[in-house]
Coordinates of N, CA and C in Angstrom, one line a residue:
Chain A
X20 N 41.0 -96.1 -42.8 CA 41.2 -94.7 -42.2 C 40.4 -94.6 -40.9
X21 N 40.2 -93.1 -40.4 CA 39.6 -93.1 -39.5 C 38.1 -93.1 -39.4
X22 N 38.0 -93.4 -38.5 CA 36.1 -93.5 -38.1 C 35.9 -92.4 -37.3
X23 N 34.7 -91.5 -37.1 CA 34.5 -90.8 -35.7 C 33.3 -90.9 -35.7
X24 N 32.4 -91.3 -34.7 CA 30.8 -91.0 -34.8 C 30.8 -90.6 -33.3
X25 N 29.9 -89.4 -33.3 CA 29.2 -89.1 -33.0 C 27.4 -89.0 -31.9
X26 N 27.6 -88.7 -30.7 CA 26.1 -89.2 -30.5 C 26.1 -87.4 -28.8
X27 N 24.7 -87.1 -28.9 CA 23.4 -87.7 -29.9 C 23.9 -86.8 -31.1
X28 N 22.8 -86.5 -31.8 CA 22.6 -85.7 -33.2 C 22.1 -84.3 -32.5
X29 N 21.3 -84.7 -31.6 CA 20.5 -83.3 -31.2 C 20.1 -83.7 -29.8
X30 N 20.3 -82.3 -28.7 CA 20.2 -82.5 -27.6 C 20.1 -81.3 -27.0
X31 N 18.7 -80.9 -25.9 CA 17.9 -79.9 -25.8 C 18.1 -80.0 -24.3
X32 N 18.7 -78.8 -23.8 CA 18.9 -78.6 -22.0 C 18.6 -77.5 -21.8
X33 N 17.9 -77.6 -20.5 CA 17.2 -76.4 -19.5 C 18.8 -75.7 -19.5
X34 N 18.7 -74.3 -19.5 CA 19.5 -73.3 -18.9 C 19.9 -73.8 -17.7
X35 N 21.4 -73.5 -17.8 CA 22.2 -73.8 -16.2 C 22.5 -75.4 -15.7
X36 N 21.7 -76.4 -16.5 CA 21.8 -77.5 -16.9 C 23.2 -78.1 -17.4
X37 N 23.8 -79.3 -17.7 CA 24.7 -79.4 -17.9 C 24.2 -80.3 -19.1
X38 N 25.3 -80.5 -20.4 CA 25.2 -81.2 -21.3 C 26.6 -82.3 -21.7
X39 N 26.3 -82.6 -22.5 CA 27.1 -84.1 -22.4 C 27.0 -84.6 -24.1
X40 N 28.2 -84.1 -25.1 CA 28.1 -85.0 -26.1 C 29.4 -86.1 -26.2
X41 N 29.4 -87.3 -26.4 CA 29.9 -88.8 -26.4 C 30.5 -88.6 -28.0
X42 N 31.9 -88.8 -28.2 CA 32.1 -89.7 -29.4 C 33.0 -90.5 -29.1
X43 N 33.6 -91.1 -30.5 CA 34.0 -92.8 -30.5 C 35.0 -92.9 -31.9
X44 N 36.0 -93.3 -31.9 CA 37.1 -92.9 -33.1 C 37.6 -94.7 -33.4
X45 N 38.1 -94.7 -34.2 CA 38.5 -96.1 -34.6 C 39.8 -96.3 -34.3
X46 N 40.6 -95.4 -35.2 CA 41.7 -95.4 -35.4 C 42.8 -95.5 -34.1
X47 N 43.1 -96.8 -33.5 CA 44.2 -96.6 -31.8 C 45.3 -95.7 -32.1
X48 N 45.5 -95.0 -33.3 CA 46.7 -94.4 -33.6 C 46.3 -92.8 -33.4
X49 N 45.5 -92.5 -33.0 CA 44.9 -91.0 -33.2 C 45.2 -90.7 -31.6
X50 N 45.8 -89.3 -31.9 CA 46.6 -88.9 -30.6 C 46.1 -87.0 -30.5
X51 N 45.4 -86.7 -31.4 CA 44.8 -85.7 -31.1 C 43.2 -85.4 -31.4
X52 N 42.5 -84.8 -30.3 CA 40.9 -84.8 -30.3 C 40.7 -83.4 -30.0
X53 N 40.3 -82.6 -31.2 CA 39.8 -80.9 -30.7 C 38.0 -81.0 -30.7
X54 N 37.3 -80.1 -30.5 CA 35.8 -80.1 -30.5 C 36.0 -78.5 -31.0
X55 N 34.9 -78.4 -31.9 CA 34.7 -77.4 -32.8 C 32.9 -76.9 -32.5
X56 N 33.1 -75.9 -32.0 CA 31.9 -74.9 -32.0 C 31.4 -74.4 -33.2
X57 N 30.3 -74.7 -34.3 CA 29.5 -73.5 -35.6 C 28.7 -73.6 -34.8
X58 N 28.5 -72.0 -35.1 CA 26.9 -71.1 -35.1 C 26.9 -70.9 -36.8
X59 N 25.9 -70.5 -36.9 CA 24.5 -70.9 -38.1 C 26.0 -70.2 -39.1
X60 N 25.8 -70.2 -40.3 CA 26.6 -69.8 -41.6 C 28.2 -69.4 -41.2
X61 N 28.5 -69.6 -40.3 CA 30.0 -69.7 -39.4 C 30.8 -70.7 -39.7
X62 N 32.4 -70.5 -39.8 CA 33.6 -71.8 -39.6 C 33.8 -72.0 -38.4
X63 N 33.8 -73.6 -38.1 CA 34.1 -74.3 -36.9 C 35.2 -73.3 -35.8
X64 N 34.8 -73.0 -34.8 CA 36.0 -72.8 -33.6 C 36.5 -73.7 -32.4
X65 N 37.5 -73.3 -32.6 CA 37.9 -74.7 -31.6 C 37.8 -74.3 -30.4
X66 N 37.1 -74.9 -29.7 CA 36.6 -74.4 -28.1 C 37.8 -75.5 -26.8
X67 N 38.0 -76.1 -27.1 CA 38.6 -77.3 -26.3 C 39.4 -78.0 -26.8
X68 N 40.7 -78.7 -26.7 CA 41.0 -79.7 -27.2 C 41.9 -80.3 -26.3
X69 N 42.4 -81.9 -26.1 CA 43.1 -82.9 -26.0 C 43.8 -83.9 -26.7
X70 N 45.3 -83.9 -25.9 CA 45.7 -84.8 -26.5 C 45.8 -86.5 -25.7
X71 N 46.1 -87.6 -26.4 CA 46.2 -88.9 -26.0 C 47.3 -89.2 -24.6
X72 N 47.9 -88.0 -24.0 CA 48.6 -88.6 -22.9 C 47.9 -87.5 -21.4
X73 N 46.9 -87.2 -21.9 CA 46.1 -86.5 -21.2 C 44.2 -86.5 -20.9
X74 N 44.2 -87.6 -19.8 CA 42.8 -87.8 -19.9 C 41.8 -87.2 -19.4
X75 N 42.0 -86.2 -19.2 CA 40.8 -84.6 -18.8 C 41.4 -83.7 -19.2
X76 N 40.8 -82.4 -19.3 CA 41.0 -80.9 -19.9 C 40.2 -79.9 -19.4
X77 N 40.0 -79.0 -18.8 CA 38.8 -78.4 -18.3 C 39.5 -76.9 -18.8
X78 N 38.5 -76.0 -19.2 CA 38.5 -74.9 -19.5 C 37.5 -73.9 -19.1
X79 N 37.2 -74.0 -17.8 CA 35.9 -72.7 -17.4 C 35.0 -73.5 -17.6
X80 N 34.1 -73.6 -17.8 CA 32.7 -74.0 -18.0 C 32.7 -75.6 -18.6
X81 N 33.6 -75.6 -19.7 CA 33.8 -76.8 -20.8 C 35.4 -77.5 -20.2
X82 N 35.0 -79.0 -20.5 CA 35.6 -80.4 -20.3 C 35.5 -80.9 -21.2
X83 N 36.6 -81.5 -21.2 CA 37.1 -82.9 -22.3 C 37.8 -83.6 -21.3
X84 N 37.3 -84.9 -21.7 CA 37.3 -86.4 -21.1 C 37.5 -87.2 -22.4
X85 N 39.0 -88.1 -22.2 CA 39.5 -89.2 -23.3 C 39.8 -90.3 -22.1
X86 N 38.7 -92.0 -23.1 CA 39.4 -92.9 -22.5 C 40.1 -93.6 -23.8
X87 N 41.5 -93.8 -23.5 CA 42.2 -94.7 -24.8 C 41.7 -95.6 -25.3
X88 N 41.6 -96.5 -23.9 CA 41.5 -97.9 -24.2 C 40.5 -98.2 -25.2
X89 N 38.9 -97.4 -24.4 CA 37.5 -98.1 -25.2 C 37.5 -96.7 -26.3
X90 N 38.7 -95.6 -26.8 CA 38.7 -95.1 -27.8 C 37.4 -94.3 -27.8
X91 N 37.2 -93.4 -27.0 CA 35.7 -92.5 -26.7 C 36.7 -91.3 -25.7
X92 N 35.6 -90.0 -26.4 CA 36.1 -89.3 -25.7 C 34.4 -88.0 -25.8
X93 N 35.0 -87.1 -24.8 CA 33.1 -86.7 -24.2 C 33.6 -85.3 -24.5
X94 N 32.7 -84.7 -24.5 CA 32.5 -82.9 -24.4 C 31.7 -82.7 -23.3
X95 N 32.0 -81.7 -21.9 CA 31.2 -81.2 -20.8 C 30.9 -80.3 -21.3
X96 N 29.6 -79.2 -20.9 CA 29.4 -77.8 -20.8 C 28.5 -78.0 -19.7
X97 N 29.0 -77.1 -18.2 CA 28.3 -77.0 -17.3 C 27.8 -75.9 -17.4
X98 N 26.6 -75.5 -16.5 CA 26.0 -74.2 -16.3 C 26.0 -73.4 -17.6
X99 N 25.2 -73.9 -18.4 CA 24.4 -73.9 -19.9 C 23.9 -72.7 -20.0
X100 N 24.6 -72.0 -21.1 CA 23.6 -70.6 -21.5 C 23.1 -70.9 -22.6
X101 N 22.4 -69.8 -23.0 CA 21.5 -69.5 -24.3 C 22.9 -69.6 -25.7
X102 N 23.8 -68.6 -25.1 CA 24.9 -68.7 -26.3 C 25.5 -70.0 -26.7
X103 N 25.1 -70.7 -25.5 CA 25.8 -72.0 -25.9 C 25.3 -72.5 -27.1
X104 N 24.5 -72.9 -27.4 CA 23.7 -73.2 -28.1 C 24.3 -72.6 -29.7
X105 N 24.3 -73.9 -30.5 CA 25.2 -74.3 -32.0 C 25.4 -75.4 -32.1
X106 N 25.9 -75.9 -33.1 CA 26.5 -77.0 -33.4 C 27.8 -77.6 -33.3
X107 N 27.8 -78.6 -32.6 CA 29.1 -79.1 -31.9 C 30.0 -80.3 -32.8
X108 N 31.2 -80.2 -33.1 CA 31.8 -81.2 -33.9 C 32.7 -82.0 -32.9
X109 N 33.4 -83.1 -33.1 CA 34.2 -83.4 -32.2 C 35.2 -84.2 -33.9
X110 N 36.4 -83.8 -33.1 CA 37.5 -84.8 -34.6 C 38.4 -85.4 -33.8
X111 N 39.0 -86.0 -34.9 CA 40.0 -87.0 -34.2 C 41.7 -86.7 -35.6
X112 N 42.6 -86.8 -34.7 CA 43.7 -86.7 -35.6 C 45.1 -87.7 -35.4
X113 N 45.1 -88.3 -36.4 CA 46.4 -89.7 -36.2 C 47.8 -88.8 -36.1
X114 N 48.9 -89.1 -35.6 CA 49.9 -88.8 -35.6 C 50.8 -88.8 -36.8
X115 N 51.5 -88.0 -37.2 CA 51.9 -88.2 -38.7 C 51.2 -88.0 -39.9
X116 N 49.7 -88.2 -39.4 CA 48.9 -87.2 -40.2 C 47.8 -86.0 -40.4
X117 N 48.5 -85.3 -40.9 CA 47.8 -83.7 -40.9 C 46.0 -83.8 -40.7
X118 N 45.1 -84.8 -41.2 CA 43.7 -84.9 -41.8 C 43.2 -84.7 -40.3
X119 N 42.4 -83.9 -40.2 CA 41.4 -84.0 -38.8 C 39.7 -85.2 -39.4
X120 N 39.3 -85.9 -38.7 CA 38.5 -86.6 -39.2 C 37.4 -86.1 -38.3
X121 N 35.8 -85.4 -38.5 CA 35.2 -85.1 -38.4 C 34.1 -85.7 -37.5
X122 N 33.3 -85.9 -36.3 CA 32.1 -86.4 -36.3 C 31.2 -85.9 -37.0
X123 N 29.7 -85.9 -36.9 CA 28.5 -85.5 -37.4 C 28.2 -84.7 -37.4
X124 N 28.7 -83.8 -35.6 CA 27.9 -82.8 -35.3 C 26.8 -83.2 -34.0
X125 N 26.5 -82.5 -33.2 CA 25.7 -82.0 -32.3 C 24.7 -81.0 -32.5
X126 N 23.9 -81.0 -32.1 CA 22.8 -79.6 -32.5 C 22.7 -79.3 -31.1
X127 N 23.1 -78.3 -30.1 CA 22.7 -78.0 -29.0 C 21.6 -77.0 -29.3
X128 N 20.7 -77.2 -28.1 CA 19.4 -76.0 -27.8 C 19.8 -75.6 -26.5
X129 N 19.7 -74.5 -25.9 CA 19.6 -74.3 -24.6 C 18.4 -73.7 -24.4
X130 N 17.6 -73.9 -23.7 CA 16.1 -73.6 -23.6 C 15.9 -72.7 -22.3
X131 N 16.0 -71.5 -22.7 CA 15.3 -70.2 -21.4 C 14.9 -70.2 -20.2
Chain B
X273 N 43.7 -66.0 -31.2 CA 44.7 -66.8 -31.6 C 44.8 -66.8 -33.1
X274 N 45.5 -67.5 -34.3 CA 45.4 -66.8 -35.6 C 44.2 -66.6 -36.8
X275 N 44.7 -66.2 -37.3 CA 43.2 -65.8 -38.0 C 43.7 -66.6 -39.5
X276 N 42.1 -66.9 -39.9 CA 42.3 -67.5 -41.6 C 41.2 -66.9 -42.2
X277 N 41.2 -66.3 -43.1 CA 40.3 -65.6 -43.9 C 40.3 -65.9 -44.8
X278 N 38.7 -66.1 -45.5 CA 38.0 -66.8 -46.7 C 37.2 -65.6 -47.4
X279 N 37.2 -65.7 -48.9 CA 37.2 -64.6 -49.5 C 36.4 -65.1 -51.0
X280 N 35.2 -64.7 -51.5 CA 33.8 -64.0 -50.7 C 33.4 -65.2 -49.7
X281 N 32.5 -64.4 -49.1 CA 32.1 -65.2 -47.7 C 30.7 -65.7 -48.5
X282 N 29.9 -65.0 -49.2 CA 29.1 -65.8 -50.2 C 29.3 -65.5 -52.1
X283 N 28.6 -66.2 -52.1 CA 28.9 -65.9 -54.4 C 28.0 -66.7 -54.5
X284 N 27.2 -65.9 -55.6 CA 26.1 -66.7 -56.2 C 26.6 -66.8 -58.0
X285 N 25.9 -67.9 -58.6 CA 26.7 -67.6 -59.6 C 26.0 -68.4 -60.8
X286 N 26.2 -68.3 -61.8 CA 24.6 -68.9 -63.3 C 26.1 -70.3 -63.4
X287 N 25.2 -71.7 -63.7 CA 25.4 -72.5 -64.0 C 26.4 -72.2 -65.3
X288 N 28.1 -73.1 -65.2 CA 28.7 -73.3 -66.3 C 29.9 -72.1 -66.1
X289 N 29.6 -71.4 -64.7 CA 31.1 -70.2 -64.9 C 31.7 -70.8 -63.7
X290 N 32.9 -70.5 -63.5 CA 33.9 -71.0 -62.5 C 34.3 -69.6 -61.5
X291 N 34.1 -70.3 -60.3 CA 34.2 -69.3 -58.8 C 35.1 -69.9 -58.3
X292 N 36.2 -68.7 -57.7 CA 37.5 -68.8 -57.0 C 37.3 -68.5 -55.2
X293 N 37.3 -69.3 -54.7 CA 37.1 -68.6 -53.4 C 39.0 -68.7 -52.8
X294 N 39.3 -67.7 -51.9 CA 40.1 -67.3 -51.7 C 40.5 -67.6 -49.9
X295 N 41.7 -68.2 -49.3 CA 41.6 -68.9 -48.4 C 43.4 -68.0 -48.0
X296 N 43.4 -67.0 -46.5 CA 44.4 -66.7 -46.6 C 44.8 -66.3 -44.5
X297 N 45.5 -67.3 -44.6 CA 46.3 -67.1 -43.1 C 46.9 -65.9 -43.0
X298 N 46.2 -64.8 -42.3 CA 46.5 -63.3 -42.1 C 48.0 -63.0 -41.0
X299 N 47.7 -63.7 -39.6 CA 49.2 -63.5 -39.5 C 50.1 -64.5 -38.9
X300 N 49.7 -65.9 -39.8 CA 51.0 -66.8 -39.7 C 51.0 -67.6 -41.1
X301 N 52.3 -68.1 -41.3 CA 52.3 -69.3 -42.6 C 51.7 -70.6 -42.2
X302 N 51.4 -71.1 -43.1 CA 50.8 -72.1 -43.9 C 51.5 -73.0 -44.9
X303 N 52.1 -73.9 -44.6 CA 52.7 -74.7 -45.8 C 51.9 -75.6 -46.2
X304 N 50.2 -76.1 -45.3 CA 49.5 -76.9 -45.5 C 47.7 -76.0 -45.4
X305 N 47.4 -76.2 -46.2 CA 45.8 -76.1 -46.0 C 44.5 -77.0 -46.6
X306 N 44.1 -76.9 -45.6 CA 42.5 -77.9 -46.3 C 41.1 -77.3 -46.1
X307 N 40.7 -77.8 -47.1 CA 39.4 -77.4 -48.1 C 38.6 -78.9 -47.6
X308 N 37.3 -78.2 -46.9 CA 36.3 -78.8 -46.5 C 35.3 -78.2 -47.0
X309 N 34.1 -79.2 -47.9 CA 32.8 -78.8 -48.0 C 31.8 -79.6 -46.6
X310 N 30.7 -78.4 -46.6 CA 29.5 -79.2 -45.7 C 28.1 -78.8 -46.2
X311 N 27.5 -80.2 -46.7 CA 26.6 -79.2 -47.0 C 25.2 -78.9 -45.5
X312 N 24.0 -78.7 -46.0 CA 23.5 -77.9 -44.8 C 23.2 -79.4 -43.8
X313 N 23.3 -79.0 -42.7 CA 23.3 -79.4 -41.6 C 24.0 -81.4 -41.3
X314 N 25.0 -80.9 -42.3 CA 26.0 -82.3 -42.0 C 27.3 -82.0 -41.7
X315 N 28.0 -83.0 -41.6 CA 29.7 -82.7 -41.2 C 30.3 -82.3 -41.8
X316 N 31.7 -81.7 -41.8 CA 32.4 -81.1 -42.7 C 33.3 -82.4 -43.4
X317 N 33.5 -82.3 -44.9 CA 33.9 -83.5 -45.1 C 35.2 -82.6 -46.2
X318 N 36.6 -83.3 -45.6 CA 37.6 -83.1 -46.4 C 37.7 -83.2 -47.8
X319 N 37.7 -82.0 -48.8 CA 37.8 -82.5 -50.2 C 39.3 -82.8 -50.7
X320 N 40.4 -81.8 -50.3 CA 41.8 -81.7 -51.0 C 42.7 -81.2 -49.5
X321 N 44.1 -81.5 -49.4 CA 45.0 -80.9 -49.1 C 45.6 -80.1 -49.6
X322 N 45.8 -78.8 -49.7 CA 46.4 -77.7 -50.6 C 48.3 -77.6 -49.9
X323 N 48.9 -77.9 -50.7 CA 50.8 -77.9 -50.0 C 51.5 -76.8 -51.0
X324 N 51.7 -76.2 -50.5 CA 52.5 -74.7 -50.6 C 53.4 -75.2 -51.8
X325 N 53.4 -74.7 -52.9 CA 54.3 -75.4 -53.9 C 54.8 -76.4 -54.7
X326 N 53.3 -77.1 -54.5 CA 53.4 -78.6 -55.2 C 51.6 -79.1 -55.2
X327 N 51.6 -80.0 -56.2 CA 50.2 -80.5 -56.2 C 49.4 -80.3 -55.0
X328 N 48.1 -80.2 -55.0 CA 47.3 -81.3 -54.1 C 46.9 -82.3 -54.1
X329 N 46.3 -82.7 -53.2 CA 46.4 -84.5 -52.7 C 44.5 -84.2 -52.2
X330 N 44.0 -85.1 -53.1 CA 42.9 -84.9 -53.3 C 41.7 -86.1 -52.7
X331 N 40.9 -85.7 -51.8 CA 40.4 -87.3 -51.2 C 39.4 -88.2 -52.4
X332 N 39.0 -89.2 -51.9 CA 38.6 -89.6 -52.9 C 37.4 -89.8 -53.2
X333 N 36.9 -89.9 -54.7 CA 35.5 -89.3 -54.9 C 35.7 -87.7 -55.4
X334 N 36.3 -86.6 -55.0 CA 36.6 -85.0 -55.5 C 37.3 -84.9 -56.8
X335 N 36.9 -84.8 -57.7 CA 37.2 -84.4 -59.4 C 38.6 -83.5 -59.1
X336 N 39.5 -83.7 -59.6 CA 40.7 -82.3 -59.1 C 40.4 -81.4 -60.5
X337 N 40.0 -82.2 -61.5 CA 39.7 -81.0 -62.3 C 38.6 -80.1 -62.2
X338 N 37.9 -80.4 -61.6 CA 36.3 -80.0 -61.2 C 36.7 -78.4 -59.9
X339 N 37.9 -79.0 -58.8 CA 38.1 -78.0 -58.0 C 39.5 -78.2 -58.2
X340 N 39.7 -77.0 -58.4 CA 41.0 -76.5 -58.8 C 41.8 -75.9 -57.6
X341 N 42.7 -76.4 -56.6 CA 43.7 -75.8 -56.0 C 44.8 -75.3 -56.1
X342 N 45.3 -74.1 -55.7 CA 46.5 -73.3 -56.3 C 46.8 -72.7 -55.0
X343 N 48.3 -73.4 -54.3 CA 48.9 -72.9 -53.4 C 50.3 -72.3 -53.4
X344 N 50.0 -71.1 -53.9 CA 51.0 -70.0 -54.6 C 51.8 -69.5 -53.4
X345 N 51.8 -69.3 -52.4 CA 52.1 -68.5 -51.0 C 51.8 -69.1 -50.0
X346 N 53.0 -68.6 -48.5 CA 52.6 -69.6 -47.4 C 51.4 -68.6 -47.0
X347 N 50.7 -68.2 -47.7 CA 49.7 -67.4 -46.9 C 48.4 -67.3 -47.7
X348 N 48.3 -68.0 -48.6 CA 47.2 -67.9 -49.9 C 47.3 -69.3 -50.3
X349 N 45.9 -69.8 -50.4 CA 45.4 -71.0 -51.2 C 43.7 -70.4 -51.7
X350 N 43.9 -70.8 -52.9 CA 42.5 -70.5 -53.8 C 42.3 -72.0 -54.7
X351 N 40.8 -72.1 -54.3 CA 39.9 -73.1 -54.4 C 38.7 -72.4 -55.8
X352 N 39.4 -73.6 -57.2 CA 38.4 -72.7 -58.1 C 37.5 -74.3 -58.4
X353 N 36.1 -74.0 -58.0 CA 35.2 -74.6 -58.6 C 34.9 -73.8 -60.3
X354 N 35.1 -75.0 -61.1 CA 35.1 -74.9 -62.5 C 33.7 -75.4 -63.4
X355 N 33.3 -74.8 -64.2 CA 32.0 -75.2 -64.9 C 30.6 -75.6 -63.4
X356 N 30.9 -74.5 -62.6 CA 30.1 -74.8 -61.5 C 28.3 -75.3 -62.2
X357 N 27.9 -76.0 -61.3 CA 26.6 -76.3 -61.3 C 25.7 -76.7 -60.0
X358 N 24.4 -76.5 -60.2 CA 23.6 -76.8 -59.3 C 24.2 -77.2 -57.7
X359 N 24.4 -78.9 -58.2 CA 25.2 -79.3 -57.0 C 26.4 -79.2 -56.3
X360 N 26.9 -78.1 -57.1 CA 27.7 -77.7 -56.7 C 27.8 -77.0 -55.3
X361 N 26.8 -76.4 -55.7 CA 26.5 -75.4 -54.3 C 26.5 -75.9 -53.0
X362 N 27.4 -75.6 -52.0 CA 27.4 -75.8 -50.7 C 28.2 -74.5 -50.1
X363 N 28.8 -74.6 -48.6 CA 29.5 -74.2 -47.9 C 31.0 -74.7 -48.0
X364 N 32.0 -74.2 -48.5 CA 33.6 -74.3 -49.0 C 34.3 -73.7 -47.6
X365 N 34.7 -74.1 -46.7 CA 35.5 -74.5 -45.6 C 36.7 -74.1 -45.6
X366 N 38.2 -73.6 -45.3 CA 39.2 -73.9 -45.6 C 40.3 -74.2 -44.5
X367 N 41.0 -74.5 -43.6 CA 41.7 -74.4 -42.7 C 43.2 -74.5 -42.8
X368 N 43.8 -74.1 -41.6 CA 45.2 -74.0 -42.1 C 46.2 -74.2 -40.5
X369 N 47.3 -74.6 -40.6 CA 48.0 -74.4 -39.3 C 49.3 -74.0 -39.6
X370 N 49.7 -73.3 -38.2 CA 50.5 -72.3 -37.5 C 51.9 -73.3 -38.8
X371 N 53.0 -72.5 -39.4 CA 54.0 -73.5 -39.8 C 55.0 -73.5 -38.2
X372 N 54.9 -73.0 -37.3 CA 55.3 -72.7 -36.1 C 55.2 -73.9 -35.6
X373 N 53.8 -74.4 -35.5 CA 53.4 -75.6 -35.0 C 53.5 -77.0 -36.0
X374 N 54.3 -77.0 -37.0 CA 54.3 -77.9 -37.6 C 54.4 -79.1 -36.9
X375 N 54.3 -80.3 -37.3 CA 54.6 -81.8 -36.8 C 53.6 -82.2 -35.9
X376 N 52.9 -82.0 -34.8 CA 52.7 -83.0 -34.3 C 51.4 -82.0 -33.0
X377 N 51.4 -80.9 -33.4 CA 50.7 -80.0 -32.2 C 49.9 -80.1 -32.4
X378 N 49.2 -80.4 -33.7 CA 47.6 -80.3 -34.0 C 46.7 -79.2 -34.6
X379 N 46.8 -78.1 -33.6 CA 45.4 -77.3 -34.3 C 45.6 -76.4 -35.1
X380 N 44.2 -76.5 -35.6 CA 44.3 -76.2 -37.1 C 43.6 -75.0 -37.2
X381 N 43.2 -73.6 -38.0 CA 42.2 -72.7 -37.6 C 41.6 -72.6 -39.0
X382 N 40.5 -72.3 -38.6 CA 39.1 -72.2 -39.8 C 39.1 -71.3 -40.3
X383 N 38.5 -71.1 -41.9 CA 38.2 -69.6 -42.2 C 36.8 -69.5 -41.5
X384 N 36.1 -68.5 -42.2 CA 34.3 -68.3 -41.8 C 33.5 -68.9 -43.1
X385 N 34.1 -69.3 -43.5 CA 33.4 -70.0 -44.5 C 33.2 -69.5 -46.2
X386 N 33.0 -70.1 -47.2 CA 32.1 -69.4 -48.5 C 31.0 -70.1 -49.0
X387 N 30.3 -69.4 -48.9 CA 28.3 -69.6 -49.6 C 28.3 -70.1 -51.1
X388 N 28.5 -71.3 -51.6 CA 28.5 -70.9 -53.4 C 27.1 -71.5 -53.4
X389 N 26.3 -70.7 -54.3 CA 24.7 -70.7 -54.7 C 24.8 -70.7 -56.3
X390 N 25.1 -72.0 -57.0 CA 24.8 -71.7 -57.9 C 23.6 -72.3 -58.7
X391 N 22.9 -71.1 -59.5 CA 21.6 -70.8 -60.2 C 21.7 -72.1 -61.6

């Protein structure tokens, strides 16, 4: 099945700063990649997503970036607020099947 | 964009009684939903596929007697933890997508979650 990891775990940026989380999927068959925003006792929200025939996405502030080939795909957040700041998931989803497969998680800080 | 609502958002509850948490796409169908637990500060990890009128499809390692899924309506799926205990307790997840968007579009929307604390 699918793989997704994750990196970093936790990652701390000055305000207005830009951040950068990396993941990495196994599966060459997975053709959809959403990224999911929790804050503290919250269900995931989908802030961004891409699919496999589309290798950038930008939405205001937030970017997604997919490379097929080496099967990695990134999360932007430019010009970093305080609200930013939660935990970030990134998933991956194979075609034909419904299962979203989960990374780890992100812990963003934005620091004042 | 749609809404999925999870019902109680927390429940505390004495070791050995069984809690229903309630999982309901407010204004679109659902002929699919999934039930993720996480517990604190890890990933969400898929327990069951809930399918509108027929079994669930349960990942593996998840007791299907232990959590009970019942997907009665394109708009209602309930998730009954049974003879709950200790470890029981985490964060119960539920998600669901548009039947609009069936096949191949992807996204999926979250409830807000439910708290089970049990004593």
């Amino acid at each position: 099945g699918e793989n997704v990891e994750q990196h970093p775990s936790t990652l701390s940026v000055q305000e207005g700063d830009s951040a950068v989380i990396k993941c990495t999927y196994s599966d060459s068959a997975s053709n959809y990649f959403p990224w999911y925003k929790q804050e503290l006792g919250k269900g995931p929200q989908l802030i961004i997503d891409i699919r496999s025939n589309v290798g950038e996405k930008k939405d205001q502030r937030i970017a997604v970036t997919l490379n097929k080939t080496a099967k990695h795909f990134s999360l932007h957040i430019t010009e970093t607020q305080p609200e930013d700041s939660a935990v970030y998931f990134c998933a991956a989803k194979s075609g034909g099947n419904e299962k979203l497969t989960f990374g780890t998680g992100t812990r963003l800080t934005i620091i004042p | 964009g749609a809404v999925v609502s999870q019902h109680p958002s927390r429940v505390i509850c004495k070791s050995g009684t069984s809690v229903k948490i309630e999982c309901r796409s407010l204004d679109f169908q659902a002929t699919t939903m999934f039930w993720y637990r996480q517990f604190p500060k890890q990933s969400l990890m898929l327990m069951a596929t809930s399918n509108e009128g027929s079994k669930a499809t349960y990942e593996q390692g998840v007791e299907k007697d232990k959590f009970l899924i019942n997907h009665a309506s394109l708009t209602l799926s309930t998730l009954t933890v049974t003879s709950a205990h200790p470890e029981d307790s985490s964060f119960y997840i539920c998600s669901a997508r548009d039947l609009l968007g069936a096949g191949d579009t992807g996204e999926l929307f979250f409830g807000e979650g439910s708290r089970l604390t049990v004593l």
